[in-house]
Amino acid sequence: MIRGVISKLGKGGVSLKNYKCFQRQSLTTEWLYPSYKQPGVSFSTSTCCGSKDLELTSVRYNVERGNYSKVTEADIAEFAKIVPNRLVTDADEIAGYNTDWLRIVKGASQVLLKPKTTKEVSAILKHCNNRHLAVVPQGGNTGLVGGSVPVFDEIIISTQLMNNIISLDDLSGTLVCQSGCVLESLDNYVSEKGFIFPLDLGAKGSCHIGGNVSTNAGGLRLLRYGSLHGSVLGVEAVLADGRVIDCLSTLRKDNTGYDMKQMFIGSEGTLGMVTAVSVLCPTRPKACNVAFLGCTNFADVLSTFKSAKGMLGEILSAFEFLDHQCIEVVEQHLDGVKSPLETDYPFYVLIETSGSNAEHDEEKLNQFLESVMSKGTVQDGTVATDMTKIKAIWGLRERIAEALLHDGYCYKYDISLPINKIYDLVEVMRNRLEKTAVRSVGYGHLGDGNLHYNTTSREFNKDLYGQIEPFIFEWTAQHKGSISAEHGMGFMKKNYMRYSKSEGAFDLMTQMKQLMDPNGILNPYKTLPKQY
Amino acid sequence: MIRGVISKLGKGGVSLKNYKCFQRQSLTTEWLYPSYKQPGVSFSTSTCCGSKDLELTSVRYNVERGNYSKVTEADIAEFAKIVPNRLVTDADEIAGYNTDWLRIVKGASQVLLKPKTTKEVSAILKHCNNRHLAVVPQGGNTGLVGGSVPVFDEIIISTQLMNNIISLDDLSGTLVCQSGCVLESLDNYVSEKGFIFPLDLGAKGSCHIGGNVSTNAGGLRLLRYGSLHGSVLGVEAVLADGRVIDCLSTLRKDNTGYDMKQMFIGSEGTLGMVTAVSVLCPTRPKACNVAFLGCTNFADVLSTFKSAKGMLGEILSAFEFLDHQCIEVVEQHLDGVKSPLETDYPFYVLIETSGSNAEHDEEKLNQFLESVMSKGTVQDGTVATDMTKIKAIWGLRERIAEALLHDGYCYKYDISLPINKIYDLVEVMRNRLEKTAVRSVGYGHLGDGNLHYNTTSREFNKDLYGQIEPFIFEWTAQHKGSISAEHGMGFMKKNYMRYSKSEGAFDLMTQMKQLMDPNGILNPYKTLPKQY
């Protein structure tokens, strides 16, 4: 018996009661996945993190400058030779490159360089290394942990003009491009040949592939296509001393020696600057469906996940969850954004399928929904019938972060945990902060074991902050989780590494940094605790 | 119009003419994938590589011993404390560990140690490093490039007794186990919980997961589940100095610092000895189909591959090809093994699908076959209807290597190339060796761009060998291929690294080895050219 089904045909979807009648969706590729700009770019500075006149990172976080040289006239003259007319020293023009979009960090760089070629990057780094000048590689500057912004006067090397697509093999789907290509442009480009870029995330309209690779970005398609450690076939990077490391293979298999490209994936530009990548792009699915479901408790969410893995199998492309507090904050702060379900539930699940045959996908989804409804693990739900509805449902999930900022100040955590422990953390934190926080919410990529835990206050509250950290990291460590699932360490989290990594692994990382960047000029104050 | 269809219902399959009538296959998990023991183990030594009394590697290949210490009585006493009753010095018992199954290499080790725990491995390596004693880690000893066998008197550290399964998360599918677990046992174990091990290869009945990870084994499921760089979530390894590097994460996402575990994947035990791994196991598909097709030329094979990617999409789990010369050698040397097609074709394609819904998979396969038959890119074919037939077809493909050995001596090459260039190499070599070789054959994992090129002579022929190498490596390098797709460098290929890797990448590897194993005690004479 299917329980708790409420018809809401007029409200942005099709009730599960009627889900059998929905129309086959054969989508054009351009609509296959939602594309959202990062929510922050449209904010006024006063609503974003509660700070209009942002303090310098070095002041706010009391950082000591490393013993690097300062840029001289002679250095500027040298840079002008390497990147003629692509050297910026105007303070106003550099301002945007000195701050992140979340406005949590602010640097004081006075030099911005815009190379076009690997050779130019090599010449810049060689000079900087010889002169002991610190640098920060910067892509789209869309990071969430302050990894791409200078802390002091590091020279900014932007990949903005390194935006050439080099090749696309239309048999294998292997794309080769420079590191400054914008993710969304790459996805559009490969879609014309019937492929899909294996990475998708909210910032796709601005982020650069070089930054994605350097931060091992996760995002919405990881459940289906795996991490960049698998789908990146090749990397070209420049070491601190200017040596070009050409591991730009386009082969799916290559077991000739150590896989050195892996060291540049996720090391946040601290071991080398990524200048080009090759990526294996899968065949683009022809069909897409999205279901939004209500559950009574978290155990039912887990059970629904298990059923989805079994019954949707190879077509399952996203399994996201959010708690009711997420819906509350979105409905409170964002005009026109509403839950597509009429009744409230403690938990919601967003499921996306994508595959090569729309009818088969629908049939699998129908069978799955019948099963979870009859078992009672899902109480109610809606299946999106067209791309407007699909986008609306994805929008609800994607705009939680934006809505939370309207509370005043938002403390953001990006945690990996064993899947069955994932919501325990939210409950523990909610109880702990009950008296001081405005609210605590939990949502994220359940299929990947990735929780986004967020709590808010009217303004930055040092006591509350002290109640959260380091407790949240300790709890995560006790439960064998990771304190950074997909955002990376950057500047903001570098000191908490030991909560997630063993001493042995940490020592090896430190040795690695020493080996590949002995002067520590590459993106200092980031990733690893103090080493400069 | 469907052309060239020949009915052969009685011959091990269903003609394409009648393929619409075949029965739905819902397979039990134990039958889902064929499991073959490595063909070599049943050979008599006289047929295998034409050598009964195998020369020592050091003699045959004129190797100079590194400046390592020799094992003393005091060392033996120390080892006896670390692994009581698991220390072997009996020459007969060690003999099998001193030779590979292909019988291409032979070492002269006099000490074999069988630790059970990571702590014991750590104590062994610490002692060896202090004493400057060389070691070779050994798993199932099923490698094809002499990577797991000593060259001189290296101490063999076997993972044979490190065969405990530590945990399986039945929600996420994450398996954690010691490095000595046999691949097939792991696959059987996870299948009971509805998962599939993401790696499968001919030697699955003997090879150890530690060896698979250390060699970045590719195999039959790579097309579907990707490489071990993506599916291995964690590695525990012991460095040369005995330090235990615990990167045994069970999390799908963990961006806290450099992904050091990647350095142990594919480095053939030269950077550390893998003691435990955690692997993400996907949901086991419920249905499996195999089609064997005949094509007139290689362009049609490529076109068929493109169609398969588009039409079979997410259920395509293998796309293998073989040329007619492969069928010839199999039919000539192996009793009862025959092509399932009545007519000969220059090329054959083996396609496997696996998915969560048998009816949907059949429908997709039927639509695909209709399409390629009507386009004329496929001339004829058979679709296997039950597991006996599926195993027979896979057996034909898998036993080519065995059949070739019956010619006398086989020169084996494992090459990656851009897919559209893959067969050019076979044609170039066949013309080049026309007068001296018995035959040249080409087969392999087309979907991964991986060619197995093999040529044979009655006995080892130095002139022929000189006509093959280094020409084959030069040709591969010119066409941007890799001289080792999945077999690794081991002892046999280490000197050819530069054909596939840039100077910069090679230098970095050398630095890496120096950093992680400064005394060079770990698996010397392997992977990198002389560094001891």
mmCIF file of N, CA, C and O in Angstrom, chain A residues 326-389:
data_model
loop_
_atom_site.group_PDB
_atom_site.id
_atom_site.type_symbol
_atom_site.label_atom_id
_atom_site.label_comp_id
_atom_site.label_asym_id
_atom_site.label_seq_id
_atom_site.Cartn_x
_atom_site.Cartn_y
_atom_site.Cartn_z
ATOM 1 N N CYS A 326 16.609 23.252 6.684
ATOM 2 C CA CYS A 326 17.082 23.837 5.417
ATOM 3 C C CYS A 326 15.910 24.477 4.656
ATOM 4 O O CYS A 326 16.024 25.574 4.106
ATOM 5 N N ILE A 327 14.803 23.754 4.619
ATOM 6 C CA ILE A 327 13.613 24.282 3.934
ATOM 7 C C ILE A 327 13.138 25.560 4.642
ATOM 8 O O ILE A 327 12.789 26.555 4.004
ATOM 9 N N GLU A 328 13.171 25.527 5.970
ATOM 10 C CA GLU A 328 12.728 26.702 6.755
ATOM 11 C C GLU A 328 13.533 27.949 6.400
ATOM 12 O O GLU A 328 12.972 29.020 6.167
ATOM 13 N N VAL A 329 14.855 27.808 6.361
ATOM 14 C CA VAL A 329 15.687 28.993 6.127
ATOM 15 C C VAL A 329 15.517 29.499 4.691
ATOM 16 O O VAL A 329 15.491 30.704 4.436
ATOM 17 N N VAL A 330 15.351 28.571 3.752
ATOM 18 C CA VAL A 330 15.157 28.965 2.362
ATOM 19 C C VAL A 330 13.820 29.684 2.198
ATOM 20 O O VAL A 330 13.737 30.752 1.573
ATOM 21 N N GLU A 331 12.777 29.130 2.806
ATOM 22 C CA GLU A 331 11.440 29.746 2.664
ATOM 23 C C GLU A 331 11.374 31.081 3.392
ATOM 24 O O GLU A 331 10.666 31.993 2.976
ATOM 25 N N GLN A 332 12.138 31.193 4.483
ATOM 26 C CA GLN A 332 12.120 32.448 5.257
ATOM 27 C C GLN A 332 12.824 33.600 4.520
ATOM 28 O O GLN A 332 12.348 34.726 4.513
ATOM 29 N N HIS A 333 13.947 33.283 3.863
ATOM 30 C CA HIS A 333 14.786 34.362 3.337
ATOM 31 C C HIS A 333 14.734 34.560 1.823
ATOM 32 O O HIS A 333 15.132 35.606 1.332
ATOM 33 N N LEU A 334 14.335 33.551 1.067
ATOM 34 C CA LEU A 334 14.404 33.689 -0.394
ATOM 35 C C LEU A 334 13.000 33.749 -0.995
ATOM 36 O O LEU A 334 12.199 32.834 -0.803
ATOM 37 N N ASP A 335 12.740 34.829 -1.699
ATOM 38 C CA ASP A 335 11.425 35.005 -2.301
ATOM 39 C C ASP A 335 11.142 33.945 -3.355
ATOM 40 O O ASP A 335 11.977 33.668 -4.220
ATOM 41 N N GLY A 336 9.984 33.367 -3.263
ATOM 42 C CA GLY A 336 9.530 32.458 -4.319
ATOM 43 C C GLY A 336 10.149 31.075 -4.296
ATOM 44 O O GLY A 336 9.867 30.260 -5.167
ATOM 45 N N VAL A 337 11.007 30.810 -3.312
ATOM 46 C CA VAL A 337 11.574 29.458 -3.232
ATOM 47 C C VAL A 337 10.823 28.681 -2.160
ATOM 48 O O VAL A 337 10.742 29.119 -1.007
ATOM 49 N N LYS A 338 10.252 27.555 -2.541
ATOM 50 C CA LYS A 338 9.395 26.794 -1.630
ATOM 51 C C LYS A 338 9.623 25.296 -1.810
ATOM 52 O O LYS A 338 10.026 24.854 -2.878
ATOM 53 N N SER A 339 9.309 24.576 -0.770
ATOM 54 C CA SER A 339 9.325 23.113 -0.899
ATOM 55 C C SER A 339 8.256 22.700 -1.902
ATOM 56 O O SER A 339 7.144 23.231 -1.894
ATOM 57 N N PRO A 340 8.556 21.758 -2.756
ATOM 58 C CA PRO A 340 7.533 21.299 -3.701
ATOM 59 C C PRO A 340 6.512 20.366 -3.045
ATOM 60 O O PRO A 340 5.557 19.960 -3.696
ATOM 61 N N LEU A 341 6.729 20.022 -1.771
ATOM 62 C CA LEU A 341 5.777 19.147 -1.079
ATOM 63 C C LEU A 341 4.874 19.981 -0.177
ATOM 64 O O LEU A 341 5.332 20.950 0.438
ATOM 65 N N GLU A 342 3.602 19.613 -0.063
ATOM 66 C CA GLU A 342 2.672 20.404 0.746
ATOM 67 C C GLU A 342 2.842 20.160 2.235
ATOM 68 O O GLU A 342 2.651 21.039 3.057
ATOM 69 N N THR A 343 3.203 18.944 2.568
ATOM 70 C CA THR A 343 3.384 18.590 3.975
ATOM 71 C C THR A 343 4.869 18.678 4.332
ATOM 72 O O THR A 343 5.719 18.420 3.479
ATOM 73 N N ASP A 344 5.127 19.077 5.574
ATOM 74 C CA ASP A 344 6.515 19.122 6.036
ATOM 75 C C ASP A 344 6.959 17.742 6.512
ATOM 76 O O ASP A 344 6.167 16.995 7.105
ATOM 77 N N TYR A 345 8.226 17.438 6.278
ATOM 78 C CA TYR A 345 8.831 16.198 6.784
ATOM 79 C C TYR A 345 10.152 16.555 7.442
ATOM 80 O O TYR A 345 10.782 17.551 7.070
ATOM 81 N N PRO A 346 10.589 15.760 8.388
ATOM 82 C CA PRO A 346 11.875 16.072 9.030
ATOM 83 C C PRO A 346 13.051 16.004 8.049
ATOM 84 O O PRO A 346 14.030 16.723 8.197
ATOM 85 N N PHE A 347 12.929 15.158 7.030
ATOM 86 C CA PHE A 347 14.033 15.003 6.073
ATOM 87 C C PHE A 347 13.522 14.924 4.643
ATOM 88 O O PHE A 347 12.421 14.431 4.398
ATOM 89 N N TYR A 348 14.378 15.399 3.732
ATOM 90 C CA TYR A 348 14.059 15.338 2.311
ATOM 91 C C TYR A 348 15.225 14.724 1.555
ATOM 92 O O TYR A 348 16.383 14.894 1.930
ATOM 93 N N VAL A 349 14.883 14.055 0.471
ATOM 94 C CA VAL A 349 15.886 13.434 -0.380
ATOM 95 C C VAL A 349 15.690 13.933 -1.801
ATOM 96 O O VAL A 349 14.561 14.034 -2.278
ATOM 97 N N LEU A 350 16.804 14.278 -2.455
ATOM 98 C CA LEU A 350 16.752 14.649 -3.872
ATOM 99 C C LEU A 350 17.507 13.578 -4.647
ATOM 100 O O LEU A 350 18.690 13.343 -4.404
ATOM 101 N N ILE A 351 16.807 12.933 -5.541
ATOM 102 C CA ILE A 351 17.424 11.873 -6.345
ATOM 103 C C ILE A 351 17.427 12.287 -7.802
ATOM 104 O O ILE A 351 16.413 12.759 -8.320
ATOM 105 N N GLU A 352 18.577 12.141 -8.437
ATOM 106 C CA GLU A 352 18.640 12.382 -9.879
ATOM 107 C C GLU A 352 19.062 11.096 -10.574
ATOM 108 O O GLU A 352 19.957 10.398 -10.106
ATOM 109 N N THR A 353 18.402 10.782 -11.690
ATOM 110 C CA THR A 353 18.867 9.675 -12.529
ATOM 111 C C THR A 353 19.268 10.248 -13.873
ATOM 112 O O THR A 353 18.714 11.252 -14.322
ATOM 113 N N SER A 354 20.257 9.637 -14.496
ATOM 114 C CA SER A 354 20.543 10.003 -15.882
ATOM 115 C C SER A 354 21.054 8.774 -16.606
ATOM 116 O O SER A 354 21.834 8.000 -16.066
ATOM 117 N N GLY A 355 20.584 8.611 -17.838
ATOM 118 C CA GLY A 355 20.933 7.398 -18.566
ATOM 119 C C GLY A 355 20.762 7.555 -20.057
ATOM 120 O O GLY A 355 20.470 8.648 -20.554
ATOM 121 N N SER A 356 20.941 6.436 -20.752
ATOM 122 C CA SER A 356 20.958 6.494 -22.208
ATOM 123 C C SER A 356 19.593 6.189 -22.826
ATOM 124 O O SER A 356 19.432 6.266 -24.032
ATOM 125 N N ASN A 357 18.621 5.814 -21.999
ATOM 126 C CA ASN A 357 17.310 5.463 -22.538
ATOM 127 C C ASN A 357 16.218 5.969 -21.590
ATOM 128 O O ASN A 357 16.049 5.452 -20.486
ATOM 129 N N ALA A 358 15.509 7.002 -22.027
ATOM 130 C CA ALA A 358 14.550 7.689 -21.151
ATOM 131 C C ALA A 358 13.464 6.749 -20.630
ATOM 132 O O ALA A 358 13.118 6.787 -19.441
ATOM 133 N N GLU A 359 12.955 5.894 -21.493
ATOM 134 C CA GLU A 359 11.884 4.990 -21.046
ATOM 135 C C GLU A 359 12.367 4.025 -19.975
ATOM 136 O O GLU A 359 11.685 3.794 -18.973
ATOM 137 N N HIS A 360 13.557 3.464 -20.197
ATOM 138 C CA HIS A 360 14.111 2.547 -19.200
ATOM 139 C C HIS A 360 14.326 3.258 -17.864
ATOM 140 O O HIS A 360 14.050 2.707 -16.795
ATOM 141 N N ASP A 361 14.828 4.484 -17.937
ATOM 142 C CA ASP A 361 15.115 5.227 -16.703
ATOM 143 C C ASP A 361 13.831 5.485 -15.924
ATOM 144 O O ASP A 361 13.773 5.324 -14.704
ATOM 145 N N GLU A 362 12.795 5.888 -16.659
ATOM 146 C CA GLU A 362 11.497 6.133 -16.008
ATOM 147 C C GLU A 362 10.973 4.885 -15.340
ATOM 148 O O GLU A 362 10.470 4.914 -14.223
ATOM 149 N N GLU A 363 11.102 3.773 -16.054
ATOM 150 C CA GLU A 363 10.588 2.517 -15.516
ATOM 151 C C GLU A 363 11.336 2.139 -14.237
ATOM 152 O O GLU A 363 10.724 1.743 -13.246
ATOM 153 N N LYS A 364 12.647 2.299 -14.268
ATOM 154 C CA LYS A 364 13.438 1.987 -13.066
ATOM 155 C C LYS A 364 13.044 2.905 -11.919
ATOM 156 O O LYS A 364 12.888 2.478 -10.777
ATOM 157 N N LEU A 365 12.888 4.182 -12.225
ATOM 158 C CA LEU A 365 12.530 5.151 -11.185
ATOM 159 C C LEU A 365 11.145 4.828 -10.615
ATOM 160 O O LEU A 365 10.938 4.864 -9.398
ATOM 161 N N ASN A 366 10.216 4.500 -11.492
ATOM 162 C CA ASN A 366 8.867 4.141 -11.028
ATOM 163 C C ASN A 366 8.884 2.935 -10.110
ATOM 164 O O ASN A 366 8.249 2.923 -9.054
ATOM 165 N N GLN A 367 9.624 1.915 -10.522
ATOM 166 C CA GLN A 367 9.696 0.706 -9.698
ATOM 167 C C GLN A 367 10.306 1.016 -8.336
ATOM 168 O O GLN A 367 9.857 0.537 -7.295
ATOM 169 N N PHE A 368 11.342 1.837 -8.356
ATOM 170 C CA PHE A 368 12.000 2.235 -7.111
ATOM 171 C C PHE A 368 11.028 3.005 -6.211
ATOM 172 O O PHE A 368 10.903 2.723 -5.004
ATOM 173 N N LEU A 369 10.319 3.962 -6.780
ATOM 174 C CA LEU A 369 9.402 4.785 -5.981
ATOM 175 C C LEU A 369 8.263 3.952 -5.415
ATOM 176 O O LEU A 369 7.884 4.099 -4.253
ATOM 177 N N GLU A 370 7.743 3.057 -6.237
ATOM 178 C CA GLU A 370 6.705 2.141 -5.740
ATOM 179 C C GLU A 370 7.212 1.366 -4.541
ATOM 180 O O GLU A 370 6.526 1.214 -3.529
ATOM 181 N N SER A 371 8.443 0.884 -4.658
ATOM 182 C CA SER A 371 9.020 0.064 -3.597
ATOM 183 C C SER A 371 9.203 0.860 -2.299
ATOM 184 O O SER A 371 8.771 0.418 -1.226
ATOM 185 N N VAL A 372 9.807 2.038 -2.378
ATOM 186 C CA VAL A 372 10.073 2.790 -1.135
ATOM 187 C C VAL A 372 8.788 3.358 -0.533
ATOM 188 O O VAL A 372 8.673 3.507 0.687
ATOM 189 N N MET A 373 7.812 3.663 -1.382
ATOM 190 C CA MET A 373 6.523 4.137 -0.867
ATOM 191 C C MET A 373 5.783 2.994 -0.169
ATOM 192 O O MET A 373 5.202 3.173 0.903
ATOM 193 N N SER A 374 5.822 1.839 -0.780
ATOM 194 C CA SER A 374 5.068 0.740 -0.171
ATOM 195 C C SER A 374 5.741 0.261 1.112
ATOM 196 O O SER A 374 5.082 -0.177 2.045
ATOM 197 N N LYS A 375 7.070 0.355 1.151
ATOM 198 C CA LYS A 375 7.770 0.003 2.393
ATOM 199 C C LYS A 375 7.559 1.067 3.466
ATOM 200 O O LYS A 375 7.804 0.834 4.641
ATOM 201 N N GLY A 376 7.171 2.260 3.043
ATOM 202 C CA GLY A 376 6.932 3.335 3.997
ATOM 203 C C GLY A 376 8.193 4.102 4.385
ATOM 204 O O GLY A 376 8.173 4.926 5.292
ATOM 205 N N THR A 377 9.304 3.863 3.714
ATOM 206 C CA THR A 377 10.506 4.650 4.041
ATOM 207 C C THR A 377 10.419 6.043 3.424
ATOM 208 O O THR A 377 11.062 6.977 3.884
ATOM 209 N N VAL A 378 9.612 6.173 2.371
ATOM 210 C CA VAL A 378 9.322 7.490 1.797
ATOM 211 C C VAL A 378 7.839 7.761 1.998
ATOM 212 O O VAL A 378 7.000 6.901 1.720
ATOM 213 N N GLN A 379 7.497 8.964 2.509
ATOM 214 C CA GLN A 379 6.106 9.294 2.821
ATOM 215 C C GLN A 379 5.398 10.003 1.678
ATOM 216 O O GLN A 379 4.198 9.888 1.513
ATOM 217 N N ASP A 380 6.152 10.785 0.946
ATOM 218 C CA ASP A 380 5.539 11.625 -0.076
ATOM 219 C C ASP A 380 6.642 12.069 -1.019
ATOM 220 O O ASP A 380 7.825 11.969 -0.695
ATOM 221 N N GLY A 381 6.245 12.582 -2.167
ATOM 222 C CA GLY A 381 7.287 13.037 -3.074
ATOM 223 C C GLY A 381 6.729 13.613 -4.348
ATOM 224 O O GLY A 381 5.525 13.584 -4.594
ATOM 225 N N THR A 382 7.652 14.148 -5.139
ATOM 226 C CA THR A 382 7.266 14.709 -6.426
ATOM 227 C C THR A 382 8.361 14.379 -7.426
ATOM 228 O O THR A 382 9.542 14.325 -7.077
ATOM 229 N N VAL A 383 7.948 14.116 -8.651
ATOM 230 C CA VAL A 383 8.937 13.851 -9.699
ATOM 231 C C VAL A 383 8.837 14.974 -10.726
ATOM 232 O O VAL A 383 7.756 15.260 -11.212
ATOM 233 N N ALA A 384 9.960 15.615 -11.017
ATOM 234 C CA ALA A 384 9.940 16.753 -11.936
ATOM 235 C C ALA A 384 9.703 16.276 -13.352
ATOM 236 O O ALA A 384 10.261 15.256 -13.776
ATOM 237 N N THR A 385 8.856 17.021 -14.071
ATOM 238 C CA THR A 385 8.468 16.591 -15.414
ATOM 239 C C THR A 385 9.181 17.351 -16.527
ATOM 240 O O THR A 385 9.242 16.873 -17.640
ATOM 241 N N ASP A 386 9.680 18.508 -16.230
ATOM 242 C CA ASP A 386 10.409 19.222 -17.276
ATOM 243 C C ASP A 386 11.581 19.974 -16.651
ATOM 244 O O ASP A 386 11.726 20.025 -15.439
ATOM 245 N N MET A 387 12.411 20.551 -17.509
ATOM 246 C CA MET A 387 13.651 21.130 -17.011
ATOM 247 C C MET A 387 13.426 22.317 -16.085
ATOM 248 O O MET A 387 14.232 22.566 -15.190
ATOM 249 N N THR A 388 12.334 23.056 -16.270
ATOM 250 C CA THR A 388 12.050 24.169 -15.359
ATOM 251 C C THR A 388 11.855 23.633 -13.946
ATOM 252 O O THR A 388 12.391 24.179 -12.974
ATOM 253 N N LYS A 389 11.101 22.557 -13.854
ATOM 254 C CA LYS A 389 10.842 21.952 -12.543
ATOM 255 C C LYS A 389 12.115 21.326 -11.986
ATOM 256 O O LYS A 389 12.400 21.420 -10.790
#
